[in-house]
Tab-separated table of C-alpha atoms in Angstrom:
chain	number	residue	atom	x	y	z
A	1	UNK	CA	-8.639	16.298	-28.060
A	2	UNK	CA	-9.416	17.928	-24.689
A	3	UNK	CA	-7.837	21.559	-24.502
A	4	UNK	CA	-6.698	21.385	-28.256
A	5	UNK	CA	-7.537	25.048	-29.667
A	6	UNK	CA	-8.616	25.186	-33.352
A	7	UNK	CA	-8.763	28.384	-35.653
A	8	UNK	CA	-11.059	27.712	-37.748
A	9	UNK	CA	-10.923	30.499	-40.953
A	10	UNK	CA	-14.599	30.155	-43.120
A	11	UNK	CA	-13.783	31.046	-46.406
A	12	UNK	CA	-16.724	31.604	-48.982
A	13	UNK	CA	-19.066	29.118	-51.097
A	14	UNK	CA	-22.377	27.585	-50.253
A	15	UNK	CA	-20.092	24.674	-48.304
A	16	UNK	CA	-19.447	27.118	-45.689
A	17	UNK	CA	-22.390	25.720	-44.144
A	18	UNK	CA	-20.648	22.733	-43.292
A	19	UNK	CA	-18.300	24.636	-41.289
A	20	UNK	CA	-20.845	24.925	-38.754
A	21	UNK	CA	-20.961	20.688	-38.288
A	22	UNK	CA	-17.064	21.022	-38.098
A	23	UNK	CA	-17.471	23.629	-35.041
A	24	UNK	CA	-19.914	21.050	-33.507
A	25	UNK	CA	-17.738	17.931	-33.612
A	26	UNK	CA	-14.868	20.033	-32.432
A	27	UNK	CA	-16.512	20.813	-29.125
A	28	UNK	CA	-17.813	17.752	-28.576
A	29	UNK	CA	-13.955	16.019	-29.078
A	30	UNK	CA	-13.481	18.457	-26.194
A	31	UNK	CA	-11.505	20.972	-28.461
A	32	UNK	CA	-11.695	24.612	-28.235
A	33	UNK	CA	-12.683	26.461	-31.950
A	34	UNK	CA	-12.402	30.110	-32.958
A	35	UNK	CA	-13.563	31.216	-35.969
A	36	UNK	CA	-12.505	33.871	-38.445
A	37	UNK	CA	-15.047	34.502	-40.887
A	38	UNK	CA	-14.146	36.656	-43.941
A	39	UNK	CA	-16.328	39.022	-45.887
A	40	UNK	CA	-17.721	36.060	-48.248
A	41	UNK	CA	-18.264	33.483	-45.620
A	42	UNK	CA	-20.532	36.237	-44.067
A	43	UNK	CA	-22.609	35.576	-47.192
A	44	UNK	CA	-23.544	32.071	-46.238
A	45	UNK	CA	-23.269	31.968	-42.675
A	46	UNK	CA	-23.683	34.457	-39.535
A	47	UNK	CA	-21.477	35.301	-36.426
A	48	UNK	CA	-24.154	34.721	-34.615
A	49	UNK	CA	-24.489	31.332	-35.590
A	50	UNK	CA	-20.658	30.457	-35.510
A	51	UNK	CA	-20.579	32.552	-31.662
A	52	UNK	CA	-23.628	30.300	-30.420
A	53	UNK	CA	-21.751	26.596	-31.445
A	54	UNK	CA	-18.091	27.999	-30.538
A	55	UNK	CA	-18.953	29.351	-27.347
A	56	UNK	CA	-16.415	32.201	-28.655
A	57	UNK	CA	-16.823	35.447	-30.256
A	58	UNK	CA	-16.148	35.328	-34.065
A	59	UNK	CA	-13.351	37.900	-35.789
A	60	UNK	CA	-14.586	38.700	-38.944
A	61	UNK	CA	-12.190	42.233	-39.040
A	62	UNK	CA	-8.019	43.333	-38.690
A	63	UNK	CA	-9.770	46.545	-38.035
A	64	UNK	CA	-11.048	45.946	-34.305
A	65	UNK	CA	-9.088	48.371	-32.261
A	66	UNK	CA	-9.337	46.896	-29.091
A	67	UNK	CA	-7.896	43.552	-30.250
A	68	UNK	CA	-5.401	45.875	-32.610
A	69	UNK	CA	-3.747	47.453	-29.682
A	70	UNK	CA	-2.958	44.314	-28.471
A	71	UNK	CA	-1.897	42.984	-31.881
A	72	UNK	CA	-4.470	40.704	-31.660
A	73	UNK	CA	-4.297	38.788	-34.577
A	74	UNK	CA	-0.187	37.953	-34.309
A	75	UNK	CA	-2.164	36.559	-30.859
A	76	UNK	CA	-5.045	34.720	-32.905
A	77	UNK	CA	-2.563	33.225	-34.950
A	78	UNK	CA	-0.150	31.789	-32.323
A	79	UNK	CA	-2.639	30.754	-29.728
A	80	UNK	CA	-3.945	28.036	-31.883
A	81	UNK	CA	-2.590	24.287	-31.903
A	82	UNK	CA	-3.983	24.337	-35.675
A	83	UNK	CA	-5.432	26.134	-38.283
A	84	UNK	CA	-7.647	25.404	-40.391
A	85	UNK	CA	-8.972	26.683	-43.354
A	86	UNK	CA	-12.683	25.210	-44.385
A	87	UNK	CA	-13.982	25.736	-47.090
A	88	UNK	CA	-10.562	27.410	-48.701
A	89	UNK	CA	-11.655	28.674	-51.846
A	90	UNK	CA	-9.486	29.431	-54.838
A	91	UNK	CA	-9.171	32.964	-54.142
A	92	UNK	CA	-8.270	32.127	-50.555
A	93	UNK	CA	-5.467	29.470	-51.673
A	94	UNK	CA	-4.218	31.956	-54.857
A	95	UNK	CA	-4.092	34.580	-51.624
A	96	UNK	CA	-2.369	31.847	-49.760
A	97	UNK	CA	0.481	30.830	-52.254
A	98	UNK	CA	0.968	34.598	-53.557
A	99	UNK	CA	1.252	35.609	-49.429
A	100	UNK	CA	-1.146	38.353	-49.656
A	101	UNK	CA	-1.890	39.952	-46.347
A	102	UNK	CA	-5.105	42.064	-47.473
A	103	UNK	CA	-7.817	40.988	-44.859
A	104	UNK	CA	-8.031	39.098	-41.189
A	105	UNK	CA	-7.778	35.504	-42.353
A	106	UNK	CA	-5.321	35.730	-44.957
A	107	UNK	CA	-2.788	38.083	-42.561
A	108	UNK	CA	-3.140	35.575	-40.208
A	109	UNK	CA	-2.156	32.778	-41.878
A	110	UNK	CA	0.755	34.507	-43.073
A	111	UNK	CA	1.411	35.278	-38.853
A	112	UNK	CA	1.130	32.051	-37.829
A	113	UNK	CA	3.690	29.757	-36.756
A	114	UNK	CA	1.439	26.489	-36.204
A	115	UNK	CA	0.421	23.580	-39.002
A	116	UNK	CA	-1.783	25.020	-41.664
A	117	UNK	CA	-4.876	22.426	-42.818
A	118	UNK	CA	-6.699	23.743	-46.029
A	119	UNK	CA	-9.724	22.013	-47.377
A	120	UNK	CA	-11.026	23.111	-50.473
A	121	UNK	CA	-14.307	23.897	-52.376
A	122	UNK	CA	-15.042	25.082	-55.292
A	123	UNK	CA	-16.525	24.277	-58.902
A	124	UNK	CA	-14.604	21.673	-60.194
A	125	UNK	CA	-13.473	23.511	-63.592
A	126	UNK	CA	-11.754	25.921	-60.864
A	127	UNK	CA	-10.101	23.218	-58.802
A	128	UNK	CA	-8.784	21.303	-61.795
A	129	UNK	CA	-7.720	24.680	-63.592
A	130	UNK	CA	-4.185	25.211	-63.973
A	131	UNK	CA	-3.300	27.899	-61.678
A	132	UNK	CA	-5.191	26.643	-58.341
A	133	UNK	CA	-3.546	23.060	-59.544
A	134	UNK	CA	-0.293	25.417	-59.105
A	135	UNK	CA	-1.278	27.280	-56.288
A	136	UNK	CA	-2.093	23.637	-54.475
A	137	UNK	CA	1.363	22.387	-55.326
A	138	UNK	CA	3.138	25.634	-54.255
A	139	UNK	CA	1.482	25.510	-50.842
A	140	UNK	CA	1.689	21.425	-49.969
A	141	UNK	CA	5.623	22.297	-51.059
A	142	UNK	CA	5.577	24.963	-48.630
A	143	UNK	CA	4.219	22.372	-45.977
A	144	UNK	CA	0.520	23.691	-45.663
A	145	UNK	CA	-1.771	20.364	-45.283
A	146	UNK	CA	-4.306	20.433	-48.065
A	147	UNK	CA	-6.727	17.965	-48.448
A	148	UNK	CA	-8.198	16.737	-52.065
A	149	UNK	CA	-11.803	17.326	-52.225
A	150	UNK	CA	-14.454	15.187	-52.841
A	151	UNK	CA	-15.940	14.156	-56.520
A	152	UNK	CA	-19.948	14.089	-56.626
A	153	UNK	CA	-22.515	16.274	-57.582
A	154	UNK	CA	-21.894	19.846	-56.739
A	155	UNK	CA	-24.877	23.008	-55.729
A	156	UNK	CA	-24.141	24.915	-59.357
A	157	UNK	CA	-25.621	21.331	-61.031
A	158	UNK	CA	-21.767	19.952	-62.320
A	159	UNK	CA	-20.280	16.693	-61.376
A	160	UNK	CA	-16.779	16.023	-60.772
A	161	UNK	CA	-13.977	16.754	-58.166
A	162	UNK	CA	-15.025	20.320	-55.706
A	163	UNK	CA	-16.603	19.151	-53.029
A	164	UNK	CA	-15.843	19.712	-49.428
A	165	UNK	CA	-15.714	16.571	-47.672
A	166	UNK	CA	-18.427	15.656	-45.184
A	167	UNK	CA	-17.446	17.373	-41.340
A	168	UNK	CA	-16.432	13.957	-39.583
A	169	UNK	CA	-14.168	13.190	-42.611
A	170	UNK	CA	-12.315	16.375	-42.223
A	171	UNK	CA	-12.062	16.342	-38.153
A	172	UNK	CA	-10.805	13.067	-38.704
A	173	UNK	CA	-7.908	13.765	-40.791
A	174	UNK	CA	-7.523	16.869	-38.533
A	175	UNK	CA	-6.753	14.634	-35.464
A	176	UNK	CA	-4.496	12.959	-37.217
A	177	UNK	CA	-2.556	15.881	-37.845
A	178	UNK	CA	-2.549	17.043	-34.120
A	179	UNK	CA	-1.260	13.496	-33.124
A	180	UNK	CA	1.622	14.201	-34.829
A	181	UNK	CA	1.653	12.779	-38.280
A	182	UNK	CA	4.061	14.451	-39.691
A	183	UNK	CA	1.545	14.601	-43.375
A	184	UNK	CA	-1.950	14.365	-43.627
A	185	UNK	CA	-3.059	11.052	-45.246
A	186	UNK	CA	-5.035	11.853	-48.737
A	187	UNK	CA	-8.617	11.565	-48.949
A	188	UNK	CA	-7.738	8.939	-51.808
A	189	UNK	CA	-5.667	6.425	-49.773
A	190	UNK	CA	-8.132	3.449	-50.201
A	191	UNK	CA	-7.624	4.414	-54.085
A	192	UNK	CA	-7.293	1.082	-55.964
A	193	UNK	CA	-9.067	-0.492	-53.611
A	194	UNK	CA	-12.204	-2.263	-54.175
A	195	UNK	CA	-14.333	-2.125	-51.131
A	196	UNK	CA	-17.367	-5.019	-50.816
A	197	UNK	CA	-20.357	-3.868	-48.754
A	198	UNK	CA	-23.758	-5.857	-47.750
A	199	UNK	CA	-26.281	-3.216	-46.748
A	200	UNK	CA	-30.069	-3.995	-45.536
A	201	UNK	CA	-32.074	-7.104	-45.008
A	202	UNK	CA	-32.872	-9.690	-46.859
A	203	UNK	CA	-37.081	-10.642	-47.536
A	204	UNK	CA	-37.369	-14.237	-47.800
A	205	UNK	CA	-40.854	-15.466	-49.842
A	206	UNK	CA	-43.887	-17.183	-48.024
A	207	UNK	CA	-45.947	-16.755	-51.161
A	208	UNK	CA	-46.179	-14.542	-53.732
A	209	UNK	CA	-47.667	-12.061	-51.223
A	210	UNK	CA	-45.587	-12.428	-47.913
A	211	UNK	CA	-42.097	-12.571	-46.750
A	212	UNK	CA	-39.922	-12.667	-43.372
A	213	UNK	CA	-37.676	-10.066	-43.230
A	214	UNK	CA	-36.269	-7.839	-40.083
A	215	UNK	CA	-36.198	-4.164	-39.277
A	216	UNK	CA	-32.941	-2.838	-40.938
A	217	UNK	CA	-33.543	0.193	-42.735
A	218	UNK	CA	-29.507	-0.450	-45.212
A	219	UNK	CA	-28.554	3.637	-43.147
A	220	UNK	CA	-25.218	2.153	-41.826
A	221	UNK	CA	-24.426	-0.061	-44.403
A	222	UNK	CA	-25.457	2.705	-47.273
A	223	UNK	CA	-23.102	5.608	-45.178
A	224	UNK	CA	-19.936	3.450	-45.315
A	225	UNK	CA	-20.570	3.077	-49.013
A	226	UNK	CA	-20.217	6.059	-49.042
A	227	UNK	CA	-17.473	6.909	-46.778
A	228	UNK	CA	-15.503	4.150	-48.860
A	229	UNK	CA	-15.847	5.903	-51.902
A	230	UNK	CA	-15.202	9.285	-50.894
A	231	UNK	CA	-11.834	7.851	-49.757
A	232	UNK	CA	-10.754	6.561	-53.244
A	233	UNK	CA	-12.225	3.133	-53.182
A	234	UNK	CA	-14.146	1.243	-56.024
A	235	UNK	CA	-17.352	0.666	-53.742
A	236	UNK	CA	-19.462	-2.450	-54.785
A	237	UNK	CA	-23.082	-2.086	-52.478
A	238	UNK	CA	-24.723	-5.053	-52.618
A	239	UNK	CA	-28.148	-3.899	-50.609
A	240	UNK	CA	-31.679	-5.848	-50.216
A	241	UNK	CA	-34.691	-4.316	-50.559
A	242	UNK	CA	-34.395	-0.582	-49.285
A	243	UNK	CA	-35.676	3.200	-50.213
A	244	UNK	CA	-32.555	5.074	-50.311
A	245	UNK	CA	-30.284	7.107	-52.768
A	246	UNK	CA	-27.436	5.247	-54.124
A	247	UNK	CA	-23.996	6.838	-52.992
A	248	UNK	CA	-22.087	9.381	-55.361
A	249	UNK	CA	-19.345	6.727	-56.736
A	250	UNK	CA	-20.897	3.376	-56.148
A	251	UNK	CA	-21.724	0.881	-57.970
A	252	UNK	CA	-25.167	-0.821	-56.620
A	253	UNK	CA	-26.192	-3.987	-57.182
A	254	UNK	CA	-30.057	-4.968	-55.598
A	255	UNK	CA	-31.076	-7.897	-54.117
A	256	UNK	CA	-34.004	-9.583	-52.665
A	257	UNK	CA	-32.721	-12.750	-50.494
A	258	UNK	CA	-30.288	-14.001	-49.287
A	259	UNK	CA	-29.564	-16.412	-51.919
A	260	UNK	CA	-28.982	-13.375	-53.889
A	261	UNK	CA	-27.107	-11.560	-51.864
A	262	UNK	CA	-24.841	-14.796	-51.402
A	263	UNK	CA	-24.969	-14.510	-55.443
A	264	UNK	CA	-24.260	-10.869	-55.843
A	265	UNK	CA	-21.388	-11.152	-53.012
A	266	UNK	CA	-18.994	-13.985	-54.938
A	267	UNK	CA	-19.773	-12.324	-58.564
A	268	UNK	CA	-18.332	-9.175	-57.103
A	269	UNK	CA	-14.973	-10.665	-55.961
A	270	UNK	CA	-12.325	-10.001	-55.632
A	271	UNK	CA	-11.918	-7.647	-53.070
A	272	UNK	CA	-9.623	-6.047	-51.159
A	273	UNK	CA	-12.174	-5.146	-47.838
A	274	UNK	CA	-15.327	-6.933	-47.361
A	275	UNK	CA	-17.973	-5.529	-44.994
A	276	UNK	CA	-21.318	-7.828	-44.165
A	277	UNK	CA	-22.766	-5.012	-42.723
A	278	UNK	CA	-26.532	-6.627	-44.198
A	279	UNK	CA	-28.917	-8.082	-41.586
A	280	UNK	CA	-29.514	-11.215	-43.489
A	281	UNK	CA	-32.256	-13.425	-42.618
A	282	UNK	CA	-30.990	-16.911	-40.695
A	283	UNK	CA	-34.009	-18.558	-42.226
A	284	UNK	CA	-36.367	-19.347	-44.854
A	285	UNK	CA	-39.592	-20.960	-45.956
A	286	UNK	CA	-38.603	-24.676	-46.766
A	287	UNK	CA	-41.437	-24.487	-49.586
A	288	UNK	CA	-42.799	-21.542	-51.334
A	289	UNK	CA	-46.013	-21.600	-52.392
A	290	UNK	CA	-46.855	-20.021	-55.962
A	291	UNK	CA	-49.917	-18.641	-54.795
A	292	UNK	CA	-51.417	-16.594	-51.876
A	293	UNK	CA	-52.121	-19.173	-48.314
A	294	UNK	CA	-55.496	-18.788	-47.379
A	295	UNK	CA	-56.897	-18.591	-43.907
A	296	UNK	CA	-58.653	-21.769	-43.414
A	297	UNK	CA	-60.715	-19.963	-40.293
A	298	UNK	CA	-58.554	-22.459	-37.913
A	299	UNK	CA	-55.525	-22.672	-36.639
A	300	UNK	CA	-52.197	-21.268	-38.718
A	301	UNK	CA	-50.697	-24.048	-41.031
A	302	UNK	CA	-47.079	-24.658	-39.288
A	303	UNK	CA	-44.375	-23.060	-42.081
A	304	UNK	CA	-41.282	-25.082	-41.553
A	305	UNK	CA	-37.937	-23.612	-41.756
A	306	UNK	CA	-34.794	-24.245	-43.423
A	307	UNK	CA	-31.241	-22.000	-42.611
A	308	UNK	CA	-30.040	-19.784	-45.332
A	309	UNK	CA	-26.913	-19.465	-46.648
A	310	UNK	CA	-23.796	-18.260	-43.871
A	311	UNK	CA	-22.426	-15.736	-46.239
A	312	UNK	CA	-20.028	-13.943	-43.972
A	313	UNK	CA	-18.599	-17.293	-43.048
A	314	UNK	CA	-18.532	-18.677	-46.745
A	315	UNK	CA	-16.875	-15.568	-47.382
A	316	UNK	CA	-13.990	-15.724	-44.676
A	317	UNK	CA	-13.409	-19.310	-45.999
A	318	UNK	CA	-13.167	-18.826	-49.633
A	319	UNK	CA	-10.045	-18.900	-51.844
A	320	UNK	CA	-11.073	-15.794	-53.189
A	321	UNK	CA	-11.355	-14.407	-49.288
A	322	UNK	CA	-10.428	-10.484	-49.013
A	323	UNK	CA	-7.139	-9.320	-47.004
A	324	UNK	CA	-10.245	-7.392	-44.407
A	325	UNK	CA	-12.964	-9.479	-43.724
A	326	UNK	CA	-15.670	-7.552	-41.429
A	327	UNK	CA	-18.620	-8.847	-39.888
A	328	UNK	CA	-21.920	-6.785	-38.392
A	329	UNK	CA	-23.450	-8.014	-35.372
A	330	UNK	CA	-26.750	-6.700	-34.126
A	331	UNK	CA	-27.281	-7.511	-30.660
A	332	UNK	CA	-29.878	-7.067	-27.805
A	333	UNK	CA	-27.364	-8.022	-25.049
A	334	UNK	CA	-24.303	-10.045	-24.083
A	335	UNK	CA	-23.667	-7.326	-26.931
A	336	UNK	CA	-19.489	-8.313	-26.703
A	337	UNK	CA	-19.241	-11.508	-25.385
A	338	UNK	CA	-22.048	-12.460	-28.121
A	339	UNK	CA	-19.451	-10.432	-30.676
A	340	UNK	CA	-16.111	-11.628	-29.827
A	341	UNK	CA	-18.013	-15.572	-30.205
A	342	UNK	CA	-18.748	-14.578	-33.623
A	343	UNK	CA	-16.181	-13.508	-34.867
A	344	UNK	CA	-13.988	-16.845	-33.913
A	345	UNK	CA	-17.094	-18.770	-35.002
A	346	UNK	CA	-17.442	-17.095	-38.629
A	347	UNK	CA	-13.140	-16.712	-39.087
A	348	UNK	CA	-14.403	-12.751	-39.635
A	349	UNK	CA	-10.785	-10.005	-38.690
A	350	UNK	CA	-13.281	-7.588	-36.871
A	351	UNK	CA	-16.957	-7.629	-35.807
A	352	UNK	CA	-18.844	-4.339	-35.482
A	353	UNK	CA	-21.040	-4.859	-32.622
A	354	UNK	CA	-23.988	-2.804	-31.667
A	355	UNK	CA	-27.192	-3.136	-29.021
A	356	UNK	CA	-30.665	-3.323	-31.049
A	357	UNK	CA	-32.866	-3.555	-28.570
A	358	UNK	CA	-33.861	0.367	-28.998
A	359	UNK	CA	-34.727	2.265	-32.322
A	360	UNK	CA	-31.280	1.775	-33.796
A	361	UNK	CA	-32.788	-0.206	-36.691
A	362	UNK	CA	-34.494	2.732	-39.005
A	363	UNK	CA	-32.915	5.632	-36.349
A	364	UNK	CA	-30.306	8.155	-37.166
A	365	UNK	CA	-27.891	7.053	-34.178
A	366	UNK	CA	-25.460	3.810	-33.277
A	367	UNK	CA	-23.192	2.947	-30.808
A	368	UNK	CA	-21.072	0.462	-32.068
A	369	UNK	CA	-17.702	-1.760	-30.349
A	370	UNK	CA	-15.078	-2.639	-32.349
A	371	UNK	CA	-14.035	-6.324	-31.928
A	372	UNK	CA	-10.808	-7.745	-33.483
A	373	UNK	CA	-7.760	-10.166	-32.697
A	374	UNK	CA	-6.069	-7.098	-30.362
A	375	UNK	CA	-9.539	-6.185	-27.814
A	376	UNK	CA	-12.638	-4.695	-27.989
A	377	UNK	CA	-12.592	-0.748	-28.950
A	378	UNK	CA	-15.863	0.503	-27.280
A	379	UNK	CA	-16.988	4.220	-29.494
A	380	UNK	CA	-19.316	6.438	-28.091
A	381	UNK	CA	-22.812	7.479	-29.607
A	382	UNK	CA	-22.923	9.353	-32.311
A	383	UNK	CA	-24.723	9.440	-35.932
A	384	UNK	CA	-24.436	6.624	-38.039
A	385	UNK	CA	-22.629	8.280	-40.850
A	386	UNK	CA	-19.460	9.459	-38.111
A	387	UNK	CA	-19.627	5.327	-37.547
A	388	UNK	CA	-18.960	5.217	-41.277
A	389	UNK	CA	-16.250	7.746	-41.424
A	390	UNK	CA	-14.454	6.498	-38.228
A	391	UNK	CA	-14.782	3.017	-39.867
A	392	UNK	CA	-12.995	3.705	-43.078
A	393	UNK	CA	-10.592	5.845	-41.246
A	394	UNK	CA	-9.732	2.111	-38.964
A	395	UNK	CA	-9.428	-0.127	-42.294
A	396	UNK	CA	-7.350	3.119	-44.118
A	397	UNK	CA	-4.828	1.617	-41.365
A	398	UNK	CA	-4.700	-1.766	-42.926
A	399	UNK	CA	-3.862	-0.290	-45.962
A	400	UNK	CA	-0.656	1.634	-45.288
A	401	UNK	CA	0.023	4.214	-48.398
């Protein structure tokens, strides 16, 4: 994305503040963003703010006279390699479709001779009302590239399709655009899919009192959940024993060990994608005792071991075995060549391979390699919930709309 110029337009609605994200991952793809905030936008963000992440000023007028003598925004509009307008509200798309010219953003979008991208957001009695339905099918017809917004629960307290899809999601279907797909994919193309995800550890019992369990806080498994369902799929989280919000759109399922999870996993089949993203504990207590060991004031009695159930393995092998079959492997080193042994070893398609050995387990960060039949794709750092989205984006390519 190096040298790609954006034009970002900021339309108004409390998910203008995402727009500020969008301008973030932009620049750090390499791409150039301008903005163009109108009158509302102004409400919920600054130019300031929007100048400071761009690294560009921000047009907010058609009435600067210096930029008017030199038609500036038949420049604006031409310079760019895409627009994009996020959030687009329903007056901004009814402005769109009617080809009203009665501000900066909305005369440059009818000056422009480069792809259009709108994203919506807005209540969701306004998005599903007739005339933005209309004005949505008037401009896709006209070949503007707007994406469906999210369903969840929305800042005015209703539920239901509105919101503006997280920043990552939309740069991501951005890119595709500027690659040269000739449409954007929907935000529902896994719809009808039903997506299988493992998320957390596992505590296996001592006594009634202790357990063995590992350091996985469920954040990676928990943000593809919920990357899955934003992009149409019926999500079934199967997580162990963590403290954190269930997903818009999924359907959770807790667990305690890994017998359960082994449990919970073939009740929920079938599946079109599976994704063991749980760190599930290799062993167990042989024999649990029913009530609390007590410290004899010598040495520790020795607990003996036995191996837990393989459930990414039983998984790959089962009659019942999902078209995508994806493995997590948490590593503190030989992080590929551990990862590429694994996956042959467990008959997993792909193995999402990360190094441990820091504060990745409970942090907000990951850096992750790809491993499949093809090579190793190595991603850069970044937040655990971009892993998610750029994820979902990878298995939307196994499932070809």
């Amino acid at each position: 994305m190096t040298g790609t110029k954006i034009l970002l337009i900021i339309g108004g609605g409390i998910a203008a503040y995402k727009a500020c994200e969008l301008v973030r991952l932009i620049r750090r793809d390499g791409g150039e963003v301008t903005c163009v905030l109108t009158d509302a936008g102004s409400q919920f963000v600054t130019p300031m703010t929007l100048a400071a992440l761009s690294g560009n000023p921000v047009h907010t007028s058609l009435w600067d006279l210096k930029n008017e003598t030199e038609i500036g925004h038949i420049q604006l509009s031409r310079e760019a390699d895409l627009v994009m307008v996020c959030p687009a509200t329903a007056d901004l798309l009814a402005k769109m479709q009617a080809g009203i010219a009665d501000n900066l953003a909305t005369t440059l979008l009818l000056a422009t001779d480069k792809p259009v991208f709108a994203v919506p957001a807005m209540n969701v009695r306004m998005w599903q009302h007739a005339a933005t339905q209309r004005n949505v099918a008037g401009l896709r017809s006209d070949g503007v590239h707007v994406m469906d917004p999210d369903e969840g629960p929305m800042a005015c307290g209703e539920f239901g399709p509105g919101r503006l899809p997280e920043p990552e999601v939309i740069w991501t279907a951005a890119r595709r655009l500027i690659g040269g797909g000739a449409t954007l994919r929907p935000k529902t193309s896994l719809s009808g899919r039903h997506v299988l995800i493992t998320a957390g550890p596992t505590h296996e019992p001592i006594d009634p009192v202790r357990y063995i369990a590992n350091r996985s806080s469920g954040k990676q498994g928990f943000a593809i959940a919920e990357a899955a369902a934003e992009a149409g799929a019926r999500v079934t989280l199967v997580a162990g024993p963590v403290n954190l919000p269930t997903p818009a759109g999924v359907e959770r399922v807790d667990v305690e060990s890994a017998r359960d999870m082994e449990r919970a996993v073939a009740a929920a089949l079938p599946a079109d994608v599976a994704i063991m993203v749980a760190a599930v504990a290799d062993w167990r207590a042989r024999d649990v005792a029913d009530q609390k060991v007590k410290k004899d004031g010598g040495d520790p009695a020795p607990l003996p071991l036995t191996t837990n159930p393989d459930i990414l393995a039983g998984l790959a092998q089962s009659d019942k075995r999902p078209k995508l079959v994806i493995g997590f492997a948490a590593e503190t080193e030989n992080i590929v060549p551990h990862a590429q042994a694994k996956r042959l070893r467990k008959g997993a398609d792909w193995i999402v391979a990360n190094d441990v050995s820091g504060d990745v387990m409970g942090g907000a960060m990951n850096t992750v390699h790809l491993v499949h039949a093809g090579g190793v794709e190595n991603w850069e750092p970044m937040a655990k919930r971009d892993v998610a989205a750029r994820l979902v984006e990878r298995i939307m390519d196994e499932f070809p709309d």
